[in-house]
GROMACS .gro file of C-alpha atoms in nm:
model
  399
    1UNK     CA    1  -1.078  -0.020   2.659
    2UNK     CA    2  -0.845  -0.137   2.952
    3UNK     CA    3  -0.539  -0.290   2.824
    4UNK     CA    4  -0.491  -0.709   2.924
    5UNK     CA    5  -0.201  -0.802   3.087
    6UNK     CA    6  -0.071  -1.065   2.845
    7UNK     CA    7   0.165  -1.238   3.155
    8UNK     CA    8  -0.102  -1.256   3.389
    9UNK     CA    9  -0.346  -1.346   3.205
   10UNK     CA   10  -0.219  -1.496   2.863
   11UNK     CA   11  -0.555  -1.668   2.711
   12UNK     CA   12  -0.765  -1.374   2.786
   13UNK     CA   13  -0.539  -1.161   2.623
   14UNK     CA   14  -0.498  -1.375   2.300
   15UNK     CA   15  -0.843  -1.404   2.287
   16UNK     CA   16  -0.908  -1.079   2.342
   17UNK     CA   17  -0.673  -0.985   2.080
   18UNK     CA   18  -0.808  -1.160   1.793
   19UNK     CA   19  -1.141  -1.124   1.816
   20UNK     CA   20  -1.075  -0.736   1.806
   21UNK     CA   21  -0.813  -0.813   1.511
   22UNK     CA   22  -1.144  -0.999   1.371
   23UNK     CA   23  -1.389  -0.670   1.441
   24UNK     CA   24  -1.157  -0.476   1.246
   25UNK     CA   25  -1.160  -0.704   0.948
   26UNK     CA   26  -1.554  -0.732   0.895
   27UNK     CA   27  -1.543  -0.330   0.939
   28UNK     CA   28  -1.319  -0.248   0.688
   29UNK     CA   29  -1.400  -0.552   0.443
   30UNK     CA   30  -1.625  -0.399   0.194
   31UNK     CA   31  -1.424  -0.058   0.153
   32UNK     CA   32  -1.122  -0.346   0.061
   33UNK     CA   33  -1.368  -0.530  -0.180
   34UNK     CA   34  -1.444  -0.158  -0.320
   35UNK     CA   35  -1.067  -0.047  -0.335
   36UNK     CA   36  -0.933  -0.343  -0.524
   37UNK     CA   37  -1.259  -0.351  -0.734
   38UNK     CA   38  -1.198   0.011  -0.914
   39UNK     CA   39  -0.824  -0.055  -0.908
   40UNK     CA   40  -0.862  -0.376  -1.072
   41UNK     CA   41  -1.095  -0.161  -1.338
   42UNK     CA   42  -0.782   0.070  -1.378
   43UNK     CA   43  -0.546  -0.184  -1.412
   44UNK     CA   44  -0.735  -0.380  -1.663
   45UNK     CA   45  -0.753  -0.120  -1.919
   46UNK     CA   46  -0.422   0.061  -1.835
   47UNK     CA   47  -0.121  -0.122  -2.027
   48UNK     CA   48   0.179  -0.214  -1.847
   49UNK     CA   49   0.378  -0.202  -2.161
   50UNK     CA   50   0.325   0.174  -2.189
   51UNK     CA   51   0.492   0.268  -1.868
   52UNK     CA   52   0.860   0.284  -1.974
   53UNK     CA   53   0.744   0.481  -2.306
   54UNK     CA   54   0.544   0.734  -2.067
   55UNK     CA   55   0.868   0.757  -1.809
   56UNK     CA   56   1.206   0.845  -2.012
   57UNK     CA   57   1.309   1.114  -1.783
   58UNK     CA   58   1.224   1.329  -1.510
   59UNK     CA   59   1.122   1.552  -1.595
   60UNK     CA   60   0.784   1.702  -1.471
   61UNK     CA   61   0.554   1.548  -1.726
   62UNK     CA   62   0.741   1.214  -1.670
   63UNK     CA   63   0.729   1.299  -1.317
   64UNK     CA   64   0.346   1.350  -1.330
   65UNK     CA   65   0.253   1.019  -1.504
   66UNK     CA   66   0.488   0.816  -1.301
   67UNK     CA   67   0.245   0.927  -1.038
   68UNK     CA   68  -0.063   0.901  -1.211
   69UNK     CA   69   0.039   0.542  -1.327
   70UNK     CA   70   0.115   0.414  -1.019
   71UNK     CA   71  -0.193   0.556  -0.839
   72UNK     CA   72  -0.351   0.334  -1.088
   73UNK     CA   73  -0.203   0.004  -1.019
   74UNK     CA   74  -0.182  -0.258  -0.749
   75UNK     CA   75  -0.152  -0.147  -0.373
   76UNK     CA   76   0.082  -0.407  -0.302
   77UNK     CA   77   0.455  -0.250  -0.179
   78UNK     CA   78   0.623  -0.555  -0.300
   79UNK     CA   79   0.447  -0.593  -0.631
   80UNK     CA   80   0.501  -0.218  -0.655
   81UNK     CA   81   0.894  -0.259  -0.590
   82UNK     CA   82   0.903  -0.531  -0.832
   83UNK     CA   83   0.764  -0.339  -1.162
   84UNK     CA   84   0.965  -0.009  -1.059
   85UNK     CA   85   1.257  -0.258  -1.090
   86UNK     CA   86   1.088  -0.386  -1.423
   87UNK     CA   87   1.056  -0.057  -1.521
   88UNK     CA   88   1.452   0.052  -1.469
   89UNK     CA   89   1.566  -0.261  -1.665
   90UNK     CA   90   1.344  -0.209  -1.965
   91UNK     CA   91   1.500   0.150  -2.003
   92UNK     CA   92   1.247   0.392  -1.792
   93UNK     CA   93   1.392   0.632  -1.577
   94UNK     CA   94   1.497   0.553  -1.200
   95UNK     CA   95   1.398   0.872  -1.038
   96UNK     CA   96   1.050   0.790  -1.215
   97UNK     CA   97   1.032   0.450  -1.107
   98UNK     CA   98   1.120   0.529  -0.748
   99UNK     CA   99   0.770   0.785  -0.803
  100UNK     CA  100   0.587   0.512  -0.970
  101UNK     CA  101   0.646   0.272  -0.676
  102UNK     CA  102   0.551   0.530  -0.429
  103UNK     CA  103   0.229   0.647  -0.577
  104UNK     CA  104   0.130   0.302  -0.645
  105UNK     CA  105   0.075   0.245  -0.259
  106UNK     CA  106   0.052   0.583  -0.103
  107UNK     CA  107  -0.232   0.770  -0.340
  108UNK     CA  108  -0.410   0.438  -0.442
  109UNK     CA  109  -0.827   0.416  -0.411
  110UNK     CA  110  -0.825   0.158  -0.144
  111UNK     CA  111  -0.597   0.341   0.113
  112UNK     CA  112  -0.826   0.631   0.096
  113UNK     CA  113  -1.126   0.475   0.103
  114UNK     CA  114  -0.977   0.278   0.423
  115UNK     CA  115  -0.887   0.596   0.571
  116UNK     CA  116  -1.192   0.768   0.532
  117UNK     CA  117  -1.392   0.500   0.704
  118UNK     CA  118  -1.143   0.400   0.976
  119UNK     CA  119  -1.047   0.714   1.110
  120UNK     CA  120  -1.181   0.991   0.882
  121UNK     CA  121  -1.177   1.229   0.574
  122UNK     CA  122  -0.924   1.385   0.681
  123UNK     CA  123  -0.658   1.164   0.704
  124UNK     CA  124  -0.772   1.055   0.308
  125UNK     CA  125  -0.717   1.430   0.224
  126UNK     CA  126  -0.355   1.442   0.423
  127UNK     CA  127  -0.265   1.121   0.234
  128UNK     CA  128  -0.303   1.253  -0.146
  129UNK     CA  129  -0.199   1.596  -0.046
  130UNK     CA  130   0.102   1.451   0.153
  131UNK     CA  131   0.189   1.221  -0.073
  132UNK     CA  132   0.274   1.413  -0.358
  133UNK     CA  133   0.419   1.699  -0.137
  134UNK     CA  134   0.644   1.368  -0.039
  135UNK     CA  135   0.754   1.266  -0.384
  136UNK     CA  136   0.813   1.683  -0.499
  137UNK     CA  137   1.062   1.665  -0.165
  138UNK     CA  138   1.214   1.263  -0.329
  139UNK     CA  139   1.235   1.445  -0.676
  140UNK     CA  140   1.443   1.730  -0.526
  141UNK     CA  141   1.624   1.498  -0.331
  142UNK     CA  142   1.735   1.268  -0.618
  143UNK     CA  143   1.821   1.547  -0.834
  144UNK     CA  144   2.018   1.670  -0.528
  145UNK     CA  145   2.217   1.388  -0.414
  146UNK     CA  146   2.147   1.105  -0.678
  147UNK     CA  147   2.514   1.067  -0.883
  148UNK     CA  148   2.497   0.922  -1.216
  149UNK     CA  149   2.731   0.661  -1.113
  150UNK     CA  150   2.515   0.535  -0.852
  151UNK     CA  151   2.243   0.490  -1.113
  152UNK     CA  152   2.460   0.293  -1.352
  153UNK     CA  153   2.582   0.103  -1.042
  154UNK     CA  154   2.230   0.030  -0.954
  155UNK     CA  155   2.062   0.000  -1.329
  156UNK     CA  156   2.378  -0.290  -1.396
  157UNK     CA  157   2.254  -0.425  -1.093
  158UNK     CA  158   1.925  -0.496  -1.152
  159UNK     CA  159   1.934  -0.597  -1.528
  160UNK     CA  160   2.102  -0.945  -1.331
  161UNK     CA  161   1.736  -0.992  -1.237
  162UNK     CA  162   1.773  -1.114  -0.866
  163UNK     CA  163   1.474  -1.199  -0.724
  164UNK     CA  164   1.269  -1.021  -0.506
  165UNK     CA  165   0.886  -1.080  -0.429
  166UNK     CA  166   0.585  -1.039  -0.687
  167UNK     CA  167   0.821  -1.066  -0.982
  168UNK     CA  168   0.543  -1.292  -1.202
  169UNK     CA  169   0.246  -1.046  -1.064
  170UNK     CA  170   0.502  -0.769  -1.178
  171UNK     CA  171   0.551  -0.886  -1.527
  172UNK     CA  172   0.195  -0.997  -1.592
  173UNK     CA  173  -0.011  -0.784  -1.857
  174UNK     CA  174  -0.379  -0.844  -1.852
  175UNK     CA  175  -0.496  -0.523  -1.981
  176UNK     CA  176  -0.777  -0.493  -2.257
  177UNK     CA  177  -0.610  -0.228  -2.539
  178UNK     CA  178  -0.903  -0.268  -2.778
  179UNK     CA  179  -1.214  -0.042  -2.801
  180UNK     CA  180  -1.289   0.253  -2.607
  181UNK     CA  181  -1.265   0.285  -2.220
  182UNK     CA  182  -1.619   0.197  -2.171
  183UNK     CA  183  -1.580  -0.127  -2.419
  184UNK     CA  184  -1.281  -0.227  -2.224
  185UNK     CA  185  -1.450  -0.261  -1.873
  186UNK     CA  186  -1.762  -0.357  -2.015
  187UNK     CA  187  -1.682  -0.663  -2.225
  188UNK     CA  188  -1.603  -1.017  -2.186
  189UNK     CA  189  -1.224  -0.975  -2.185
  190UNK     CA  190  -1.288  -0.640  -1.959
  191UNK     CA  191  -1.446  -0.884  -1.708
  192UNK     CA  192  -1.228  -1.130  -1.713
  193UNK     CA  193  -0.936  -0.901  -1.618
  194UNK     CA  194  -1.124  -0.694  -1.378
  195UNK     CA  195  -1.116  -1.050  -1.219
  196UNK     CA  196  -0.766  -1.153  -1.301
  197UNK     CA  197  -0.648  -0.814  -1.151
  198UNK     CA  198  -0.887  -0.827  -0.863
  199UNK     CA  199  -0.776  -1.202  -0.742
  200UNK     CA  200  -0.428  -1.142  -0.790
  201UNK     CA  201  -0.418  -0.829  -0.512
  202UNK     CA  202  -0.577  -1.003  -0.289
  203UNK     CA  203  -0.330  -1.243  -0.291
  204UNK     CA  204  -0.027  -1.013  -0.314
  205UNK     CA  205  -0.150  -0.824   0.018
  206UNK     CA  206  -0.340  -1.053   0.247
  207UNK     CA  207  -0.060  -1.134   0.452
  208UNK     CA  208  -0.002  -0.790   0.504
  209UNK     CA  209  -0.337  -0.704   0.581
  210UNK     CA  210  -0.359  -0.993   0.806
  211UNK     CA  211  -0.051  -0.921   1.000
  212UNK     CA  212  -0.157  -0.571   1.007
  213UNK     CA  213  -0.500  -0.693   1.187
  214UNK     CA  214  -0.314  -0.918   1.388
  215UNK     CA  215  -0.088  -0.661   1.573
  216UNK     CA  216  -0.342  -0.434   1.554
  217UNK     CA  217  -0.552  -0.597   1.776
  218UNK     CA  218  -0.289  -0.710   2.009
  219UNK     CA  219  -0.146  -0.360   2.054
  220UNK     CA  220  -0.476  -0.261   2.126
  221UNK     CA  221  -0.531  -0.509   2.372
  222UNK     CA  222  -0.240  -0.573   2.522
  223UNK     CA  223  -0.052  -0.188   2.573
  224UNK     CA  224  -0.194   0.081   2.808
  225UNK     CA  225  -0.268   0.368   2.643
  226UNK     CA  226  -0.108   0.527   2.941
  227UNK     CA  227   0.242   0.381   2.747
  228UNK     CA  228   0.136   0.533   2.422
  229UNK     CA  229   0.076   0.849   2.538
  230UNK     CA  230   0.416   0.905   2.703
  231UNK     CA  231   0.600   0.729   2.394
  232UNK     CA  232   0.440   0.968   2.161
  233UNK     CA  233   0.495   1.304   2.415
  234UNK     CA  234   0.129   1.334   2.392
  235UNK     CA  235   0.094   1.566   2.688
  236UNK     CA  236   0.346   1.832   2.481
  237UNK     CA  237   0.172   1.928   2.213
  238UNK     CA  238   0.485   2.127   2.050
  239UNK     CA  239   0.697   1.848   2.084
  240UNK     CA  240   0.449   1.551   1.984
  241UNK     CA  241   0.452   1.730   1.623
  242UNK     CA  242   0.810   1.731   1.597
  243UNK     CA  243   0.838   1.402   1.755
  244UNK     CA  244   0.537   1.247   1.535
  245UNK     CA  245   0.702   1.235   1.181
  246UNK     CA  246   1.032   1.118   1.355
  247UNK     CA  247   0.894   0.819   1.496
  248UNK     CA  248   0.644   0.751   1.301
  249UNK     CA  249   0.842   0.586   0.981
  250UNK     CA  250   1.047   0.401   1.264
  251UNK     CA  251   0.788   0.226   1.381
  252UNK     CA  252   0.672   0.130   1.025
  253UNK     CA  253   1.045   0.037   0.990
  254UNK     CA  254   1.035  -0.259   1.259
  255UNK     CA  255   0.651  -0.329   1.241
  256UNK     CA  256   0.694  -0.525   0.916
  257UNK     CA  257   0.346  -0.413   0.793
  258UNK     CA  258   0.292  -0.234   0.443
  259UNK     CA  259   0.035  -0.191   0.214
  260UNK     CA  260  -0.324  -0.121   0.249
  261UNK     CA  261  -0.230  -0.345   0.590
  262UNK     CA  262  -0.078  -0.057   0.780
  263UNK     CA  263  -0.397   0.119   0.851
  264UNK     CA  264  -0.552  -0.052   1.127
  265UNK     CA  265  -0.239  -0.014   1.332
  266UNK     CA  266  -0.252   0.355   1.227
  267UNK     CA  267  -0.584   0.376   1.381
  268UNK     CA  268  -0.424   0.220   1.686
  269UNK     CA  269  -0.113   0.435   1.728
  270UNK     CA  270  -0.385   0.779   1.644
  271UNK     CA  271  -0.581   0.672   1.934
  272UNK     CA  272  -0.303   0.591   2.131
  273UNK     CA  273  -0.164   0.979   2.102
  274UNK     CA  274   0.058   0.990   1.792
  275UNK     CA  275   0.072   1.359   1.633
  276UNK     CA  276  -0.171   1.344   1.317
  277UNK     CA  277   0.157   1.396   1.126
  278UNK     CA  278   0.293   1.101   1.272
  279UNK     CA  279   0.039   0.900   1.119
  280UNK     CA  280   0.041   1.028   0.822
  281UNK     CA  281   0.481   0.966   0.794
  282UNK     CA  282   0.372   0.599   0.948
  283UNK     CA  283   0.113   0.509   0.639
  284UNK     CA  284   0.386   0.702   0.439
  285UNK     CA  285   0.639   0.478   0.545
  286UNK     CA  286   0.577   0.108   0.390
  287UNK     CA  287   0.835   0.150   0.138
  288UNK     CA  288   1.115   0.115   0.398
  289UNK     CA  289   1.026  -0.147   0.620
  290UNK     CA  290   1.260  -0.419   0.676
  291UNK     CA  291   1.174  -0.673   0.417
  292UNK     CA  292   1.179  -0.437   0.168
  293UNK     CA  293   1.522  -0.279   0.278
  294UNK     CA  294   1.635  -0.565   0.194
  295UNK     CA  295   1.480  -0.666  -0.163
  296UNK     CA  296   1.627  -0.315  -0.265
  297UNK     CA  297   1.995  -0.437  -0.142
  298UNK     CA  298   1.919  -0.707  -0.387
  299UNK     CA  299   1.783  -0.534  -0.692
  300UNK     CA  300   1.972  -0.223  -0.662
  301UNK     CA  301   2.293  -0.256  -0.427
  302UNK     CA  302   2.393  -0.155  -0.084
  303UNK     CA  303   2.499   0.200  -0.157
  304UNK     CA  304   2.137   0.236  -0.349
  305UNK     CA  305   1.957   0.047  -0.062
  306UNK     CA  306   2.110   0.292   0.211
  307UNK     CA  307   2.042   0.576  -0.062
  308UNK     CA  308   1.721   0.529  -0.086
  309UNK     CA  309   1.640   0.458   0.251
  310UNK     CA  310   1.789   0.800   0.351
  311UNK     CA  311   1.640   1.001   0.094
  312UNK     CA  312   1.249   0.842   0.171
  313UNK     CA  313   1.280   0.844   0.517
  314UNK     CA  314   1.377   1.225   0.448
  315UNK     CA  315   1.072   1.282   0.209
  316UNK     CA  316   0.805   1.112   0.452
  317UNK     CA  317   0.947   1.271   0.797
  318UNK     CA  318   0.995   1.656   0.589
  319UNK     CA  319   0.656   1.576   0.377
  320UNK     CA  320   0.433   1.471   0.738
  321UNK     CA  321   0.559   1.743   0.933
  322UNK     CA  322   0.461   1.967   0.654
  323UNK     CA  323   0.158   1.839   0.667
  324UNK     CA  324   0.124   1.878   1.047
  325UNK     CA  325   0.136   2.244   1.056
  326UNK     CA  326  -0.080   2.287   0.729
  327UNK     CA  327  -0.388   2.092   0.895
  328UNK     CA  328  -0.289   2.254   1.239
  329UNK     CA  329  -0.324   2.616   1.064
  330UNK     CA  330  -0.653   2.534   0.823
  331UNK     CA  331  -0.791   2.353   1.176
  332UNK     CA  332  -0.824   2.047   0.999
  333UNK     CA  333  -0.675   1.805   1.272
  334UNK     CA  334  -0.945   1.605   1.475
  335UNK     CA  335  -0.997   1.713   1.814
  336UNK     CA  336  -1.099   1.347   1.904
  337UNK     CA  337  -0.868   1.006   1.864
  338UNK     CA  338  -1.125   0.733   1.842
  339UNK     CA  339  -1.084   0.540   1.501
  340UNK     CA  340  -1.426   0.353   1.449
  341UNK     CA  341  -1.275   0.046   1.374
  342UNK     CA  342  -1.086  -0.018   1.745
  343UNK     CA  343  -1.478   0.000   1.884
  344UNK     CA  344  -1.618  -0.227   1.621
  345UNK     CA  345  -1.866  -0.512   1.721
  346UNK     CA  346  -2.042  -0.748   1.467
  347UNK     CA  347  -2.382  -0.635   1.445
  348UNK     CA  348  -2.662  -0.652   1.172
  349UNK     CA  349  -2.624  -0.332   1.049
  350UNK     CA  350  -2.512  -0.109   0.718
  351UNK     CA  351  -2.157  -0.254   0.750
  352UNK     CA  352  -2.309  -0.617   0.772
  353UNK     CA  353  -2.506  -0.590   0.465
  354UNK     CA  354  -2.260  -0.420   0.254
  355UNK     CA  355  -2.046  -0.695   0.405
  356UNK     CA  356  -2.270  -0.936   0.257
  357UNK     CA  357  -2.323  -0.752  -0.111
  358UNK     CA  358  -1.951  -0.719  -0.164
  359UNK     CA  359  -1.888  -1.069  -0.031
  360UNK     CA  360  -2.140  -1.187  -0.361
  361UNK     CA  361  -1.935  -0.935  -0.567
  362UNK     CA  362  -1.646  -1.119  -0.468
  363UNK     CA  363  -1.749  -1.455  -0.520
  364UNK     CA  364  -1.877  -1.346  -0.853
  365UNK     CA  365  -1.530  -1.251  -0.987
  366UNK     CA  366  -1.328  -1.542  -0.801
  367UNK     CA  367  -1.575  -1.790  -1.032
  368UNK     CA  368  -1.454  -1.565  -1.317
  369UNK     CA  369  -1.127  -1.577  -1.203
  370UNK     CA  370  -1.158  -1.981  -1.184
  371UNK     CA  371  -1.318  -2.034  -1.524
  372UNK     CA  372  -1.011  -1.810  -1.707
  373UNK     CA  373  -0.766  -2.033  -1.554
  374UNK     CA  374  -0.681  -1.844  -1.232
  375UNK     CA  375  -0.503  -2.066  -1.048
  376UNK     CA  376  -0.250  -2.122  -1.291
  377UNK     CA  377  -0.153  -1.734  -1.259
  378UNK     CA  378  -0.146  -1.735  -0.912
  379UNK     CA  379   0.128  -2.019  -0.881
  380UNK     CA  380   0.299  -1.750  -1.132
  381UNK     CA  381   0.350  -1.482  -0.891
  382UNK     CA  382   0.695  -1.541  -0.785
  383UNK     CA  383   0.829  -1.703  -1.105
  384UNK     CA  384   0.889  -1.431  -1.375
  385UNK     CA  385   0.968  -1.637  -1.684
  386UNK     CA  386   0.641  -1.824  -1.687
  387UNK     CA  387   0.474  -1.521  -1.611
  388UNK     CA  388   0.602  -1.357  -1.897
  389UNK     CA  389   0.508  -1.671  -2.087
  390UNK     CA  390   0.141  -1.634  -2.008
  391UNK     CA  391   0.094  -1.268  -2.068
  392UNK     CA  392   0.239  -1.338  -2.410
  393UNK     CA  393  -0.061  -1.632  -2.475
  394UNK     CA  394  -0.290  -1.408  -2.300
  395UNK     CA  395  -0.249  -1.137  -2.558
  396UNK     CA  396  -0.219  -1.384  -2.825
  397UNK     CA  397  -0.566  -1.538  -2.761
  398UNK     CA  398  -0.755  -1.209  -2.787
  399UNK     CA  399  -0.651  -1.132  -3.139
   0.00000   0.00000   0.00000
């Protein structure tokens, strides 16, 4: 598609923009409905509480369920952010916590789902590989360069419980403890999680996924692909997969866009001639973008903000390029850039109808969500103390 001059022709170009920004959403809707739907199921029978028992140290066991815990919990960077905080001031470890927030939106269900229907398998195989390649290289890092100072500087820090975003999402506890695995998801109180857990994502991410959509759609519009190609070094191969991993976090940086939100402009900036490593350190990357840079300033400090974003921005750049030359050597790199989702057009076909389906699925757990008094958790989601307060009568009504 031929880029629209946005000067010369400025409600053509808006137009233009949205309505692909709108393509994209109905063809990646259901794989969202699907992602948050099996990681609402994880998060309803996997207890909060048992995090900071299960992450003392870090050591590699630690290490390993810090990873495995966050893969199973919300997608959301700032509700992530917000319960590795919780984590550190209930006595868990920091280097785990730091893991825990990074697994919990870089090797979640929905991001590979995403990937794999956006702009293919292999991208979904470079993100779990990549990603914990990524947090081995934090983990070395930390142990390399983090002072025990700076930690006590940091812990004191947040135990004054400044707040951030997502604190009441991050301190909510709707798990089902009782009966085996199968007897959690399956019962009543199963259910009603599933849909307590399933609401409440949504609403932590939409804005991201919106504004993700958004300039999505008007990058692909609006910027020649002619542009892209010479920003990214496209037409030096040797170069573009140096240069890839570089830029790519940088552009997350000032883009603003995190979670599950960053992948349709990934699918932009592949077809637009970014090195496959410099997608994968872009997607990598939503843990430093501005808005977060900034909640860590307030939970941790300014030395710990700066340390941290040196030491990821490190990880994702080392971890992608890594990743670059693996796929380049196992010839796993796609030989063509066109992401599905920038040529999407509504038609009645299998996207439409699982569109549909997973539209009744939703509607189905928001009435559940409704009935178990919903909307009273969701005005919870930046207010920690009430939060708190209705976990505690959440429990407290199952026994």
């Amino acid at each position: 598609m031929d880029s629209i001059n946005l000067f010369t022709n400025p409600i053509g170009a808006i137009a233009h923009a949205l309505w692909m920004a709108f393509n994209m959403f109905w063809e990646i809707l259901w794989t969202l409905i699907l992602g948050f739907t099996l990681s609402a199921i994880i998060q309803a029978v996997v207890s909060k509480s048992e995090m900071v028992r299960l992450m003392p140290d870090d050591t590699t066991g630690s290490i390993a369920r810090a990873c495995g815990l966050g893969a199973a919990s919300s997608s959301c960077s700032y509700a992530a952010v917000a319960i590795a905080r919780s984590i550190v001031r209930k006595g868990g470890n920091f280097t785990a916590a730091m893991v825990f927030q990074f697994a919990s939106t870089n090797l979640v269900i929905e991001l590979g789902i995403l990937l794999v229907l956006l702009m293919g398998w292999q991208f979904t195989l470079a993100e779990f590989i990549g990603g914990c390649l990524m947090i081995a290289i934090l983990v070395w890092l930390f142990r390399l360069f983090l002072k025990p100072k700076l930690v006590q500087k940091a812990v004191r820090r947040a135990e004054q419980g400044l707040q951030g975003r997502m604190e009441g999402h991050a301190d909510m506890d709707m798990s089902v403890t009782e009966g085996s695995l199968w007897q959690r998801i399956f019962s009543r109180q199963g259910f009603t999680a599933i849909s307590q857990y399933f609401v409440m994502d949504w609403a932590s991410v939409w804005q991201d996924i919106l504004l993700g959509l958004l300039i999505a759609g008007a990058l692909d519009v609006w910027v020649s692909k002619d542009f892209w190609k010479a920003f990214f070094l496209s037409d030096h191969p040797i170069l573009a997969a140096i240069w890839g991993p570089i830029v790519g976090p940088i552009v997350a940086i000032v883009s603003f866009v995190c979670s599950v939100g960053n992948v349709p402009l990934a699918a932009v900036l592949w077809n637009g001639g970014i090195s496959f490593g410099g997608v994968v350190a872009f997607i990598f990357a939503d843990l430093i973008v501005l808005p977060i840079l900034d909640i860590y300033r307030k939970y941790y400090g300014m030395k710990m903000s700066v340390f941290l974003l040196a030491t990821f921005y490190a990880a994702i750049a080392s971890a992608a390029f890594i990743i670059e030359l693996l796929f380049q050597t196992l010839h796993l790199i796609p030989s063509q850039r066109n992401a599905q989702v920038l040529e999407a057009s509504i038609h009645f076909n299998y996207t439409t109808v699982l569109n549909i389906l997973f539209l009744i699925w939703t509607a189905i757990l928001l009435q559940r969500f409704l009935q178990t008094g919903g909307l009273d958790m969701l005005r919870m989601m930046n207010h920690p103390e009430r939060a708190m307060a209705h976990s505690h009568h959440h429990h407290h009504d199952r026994m």
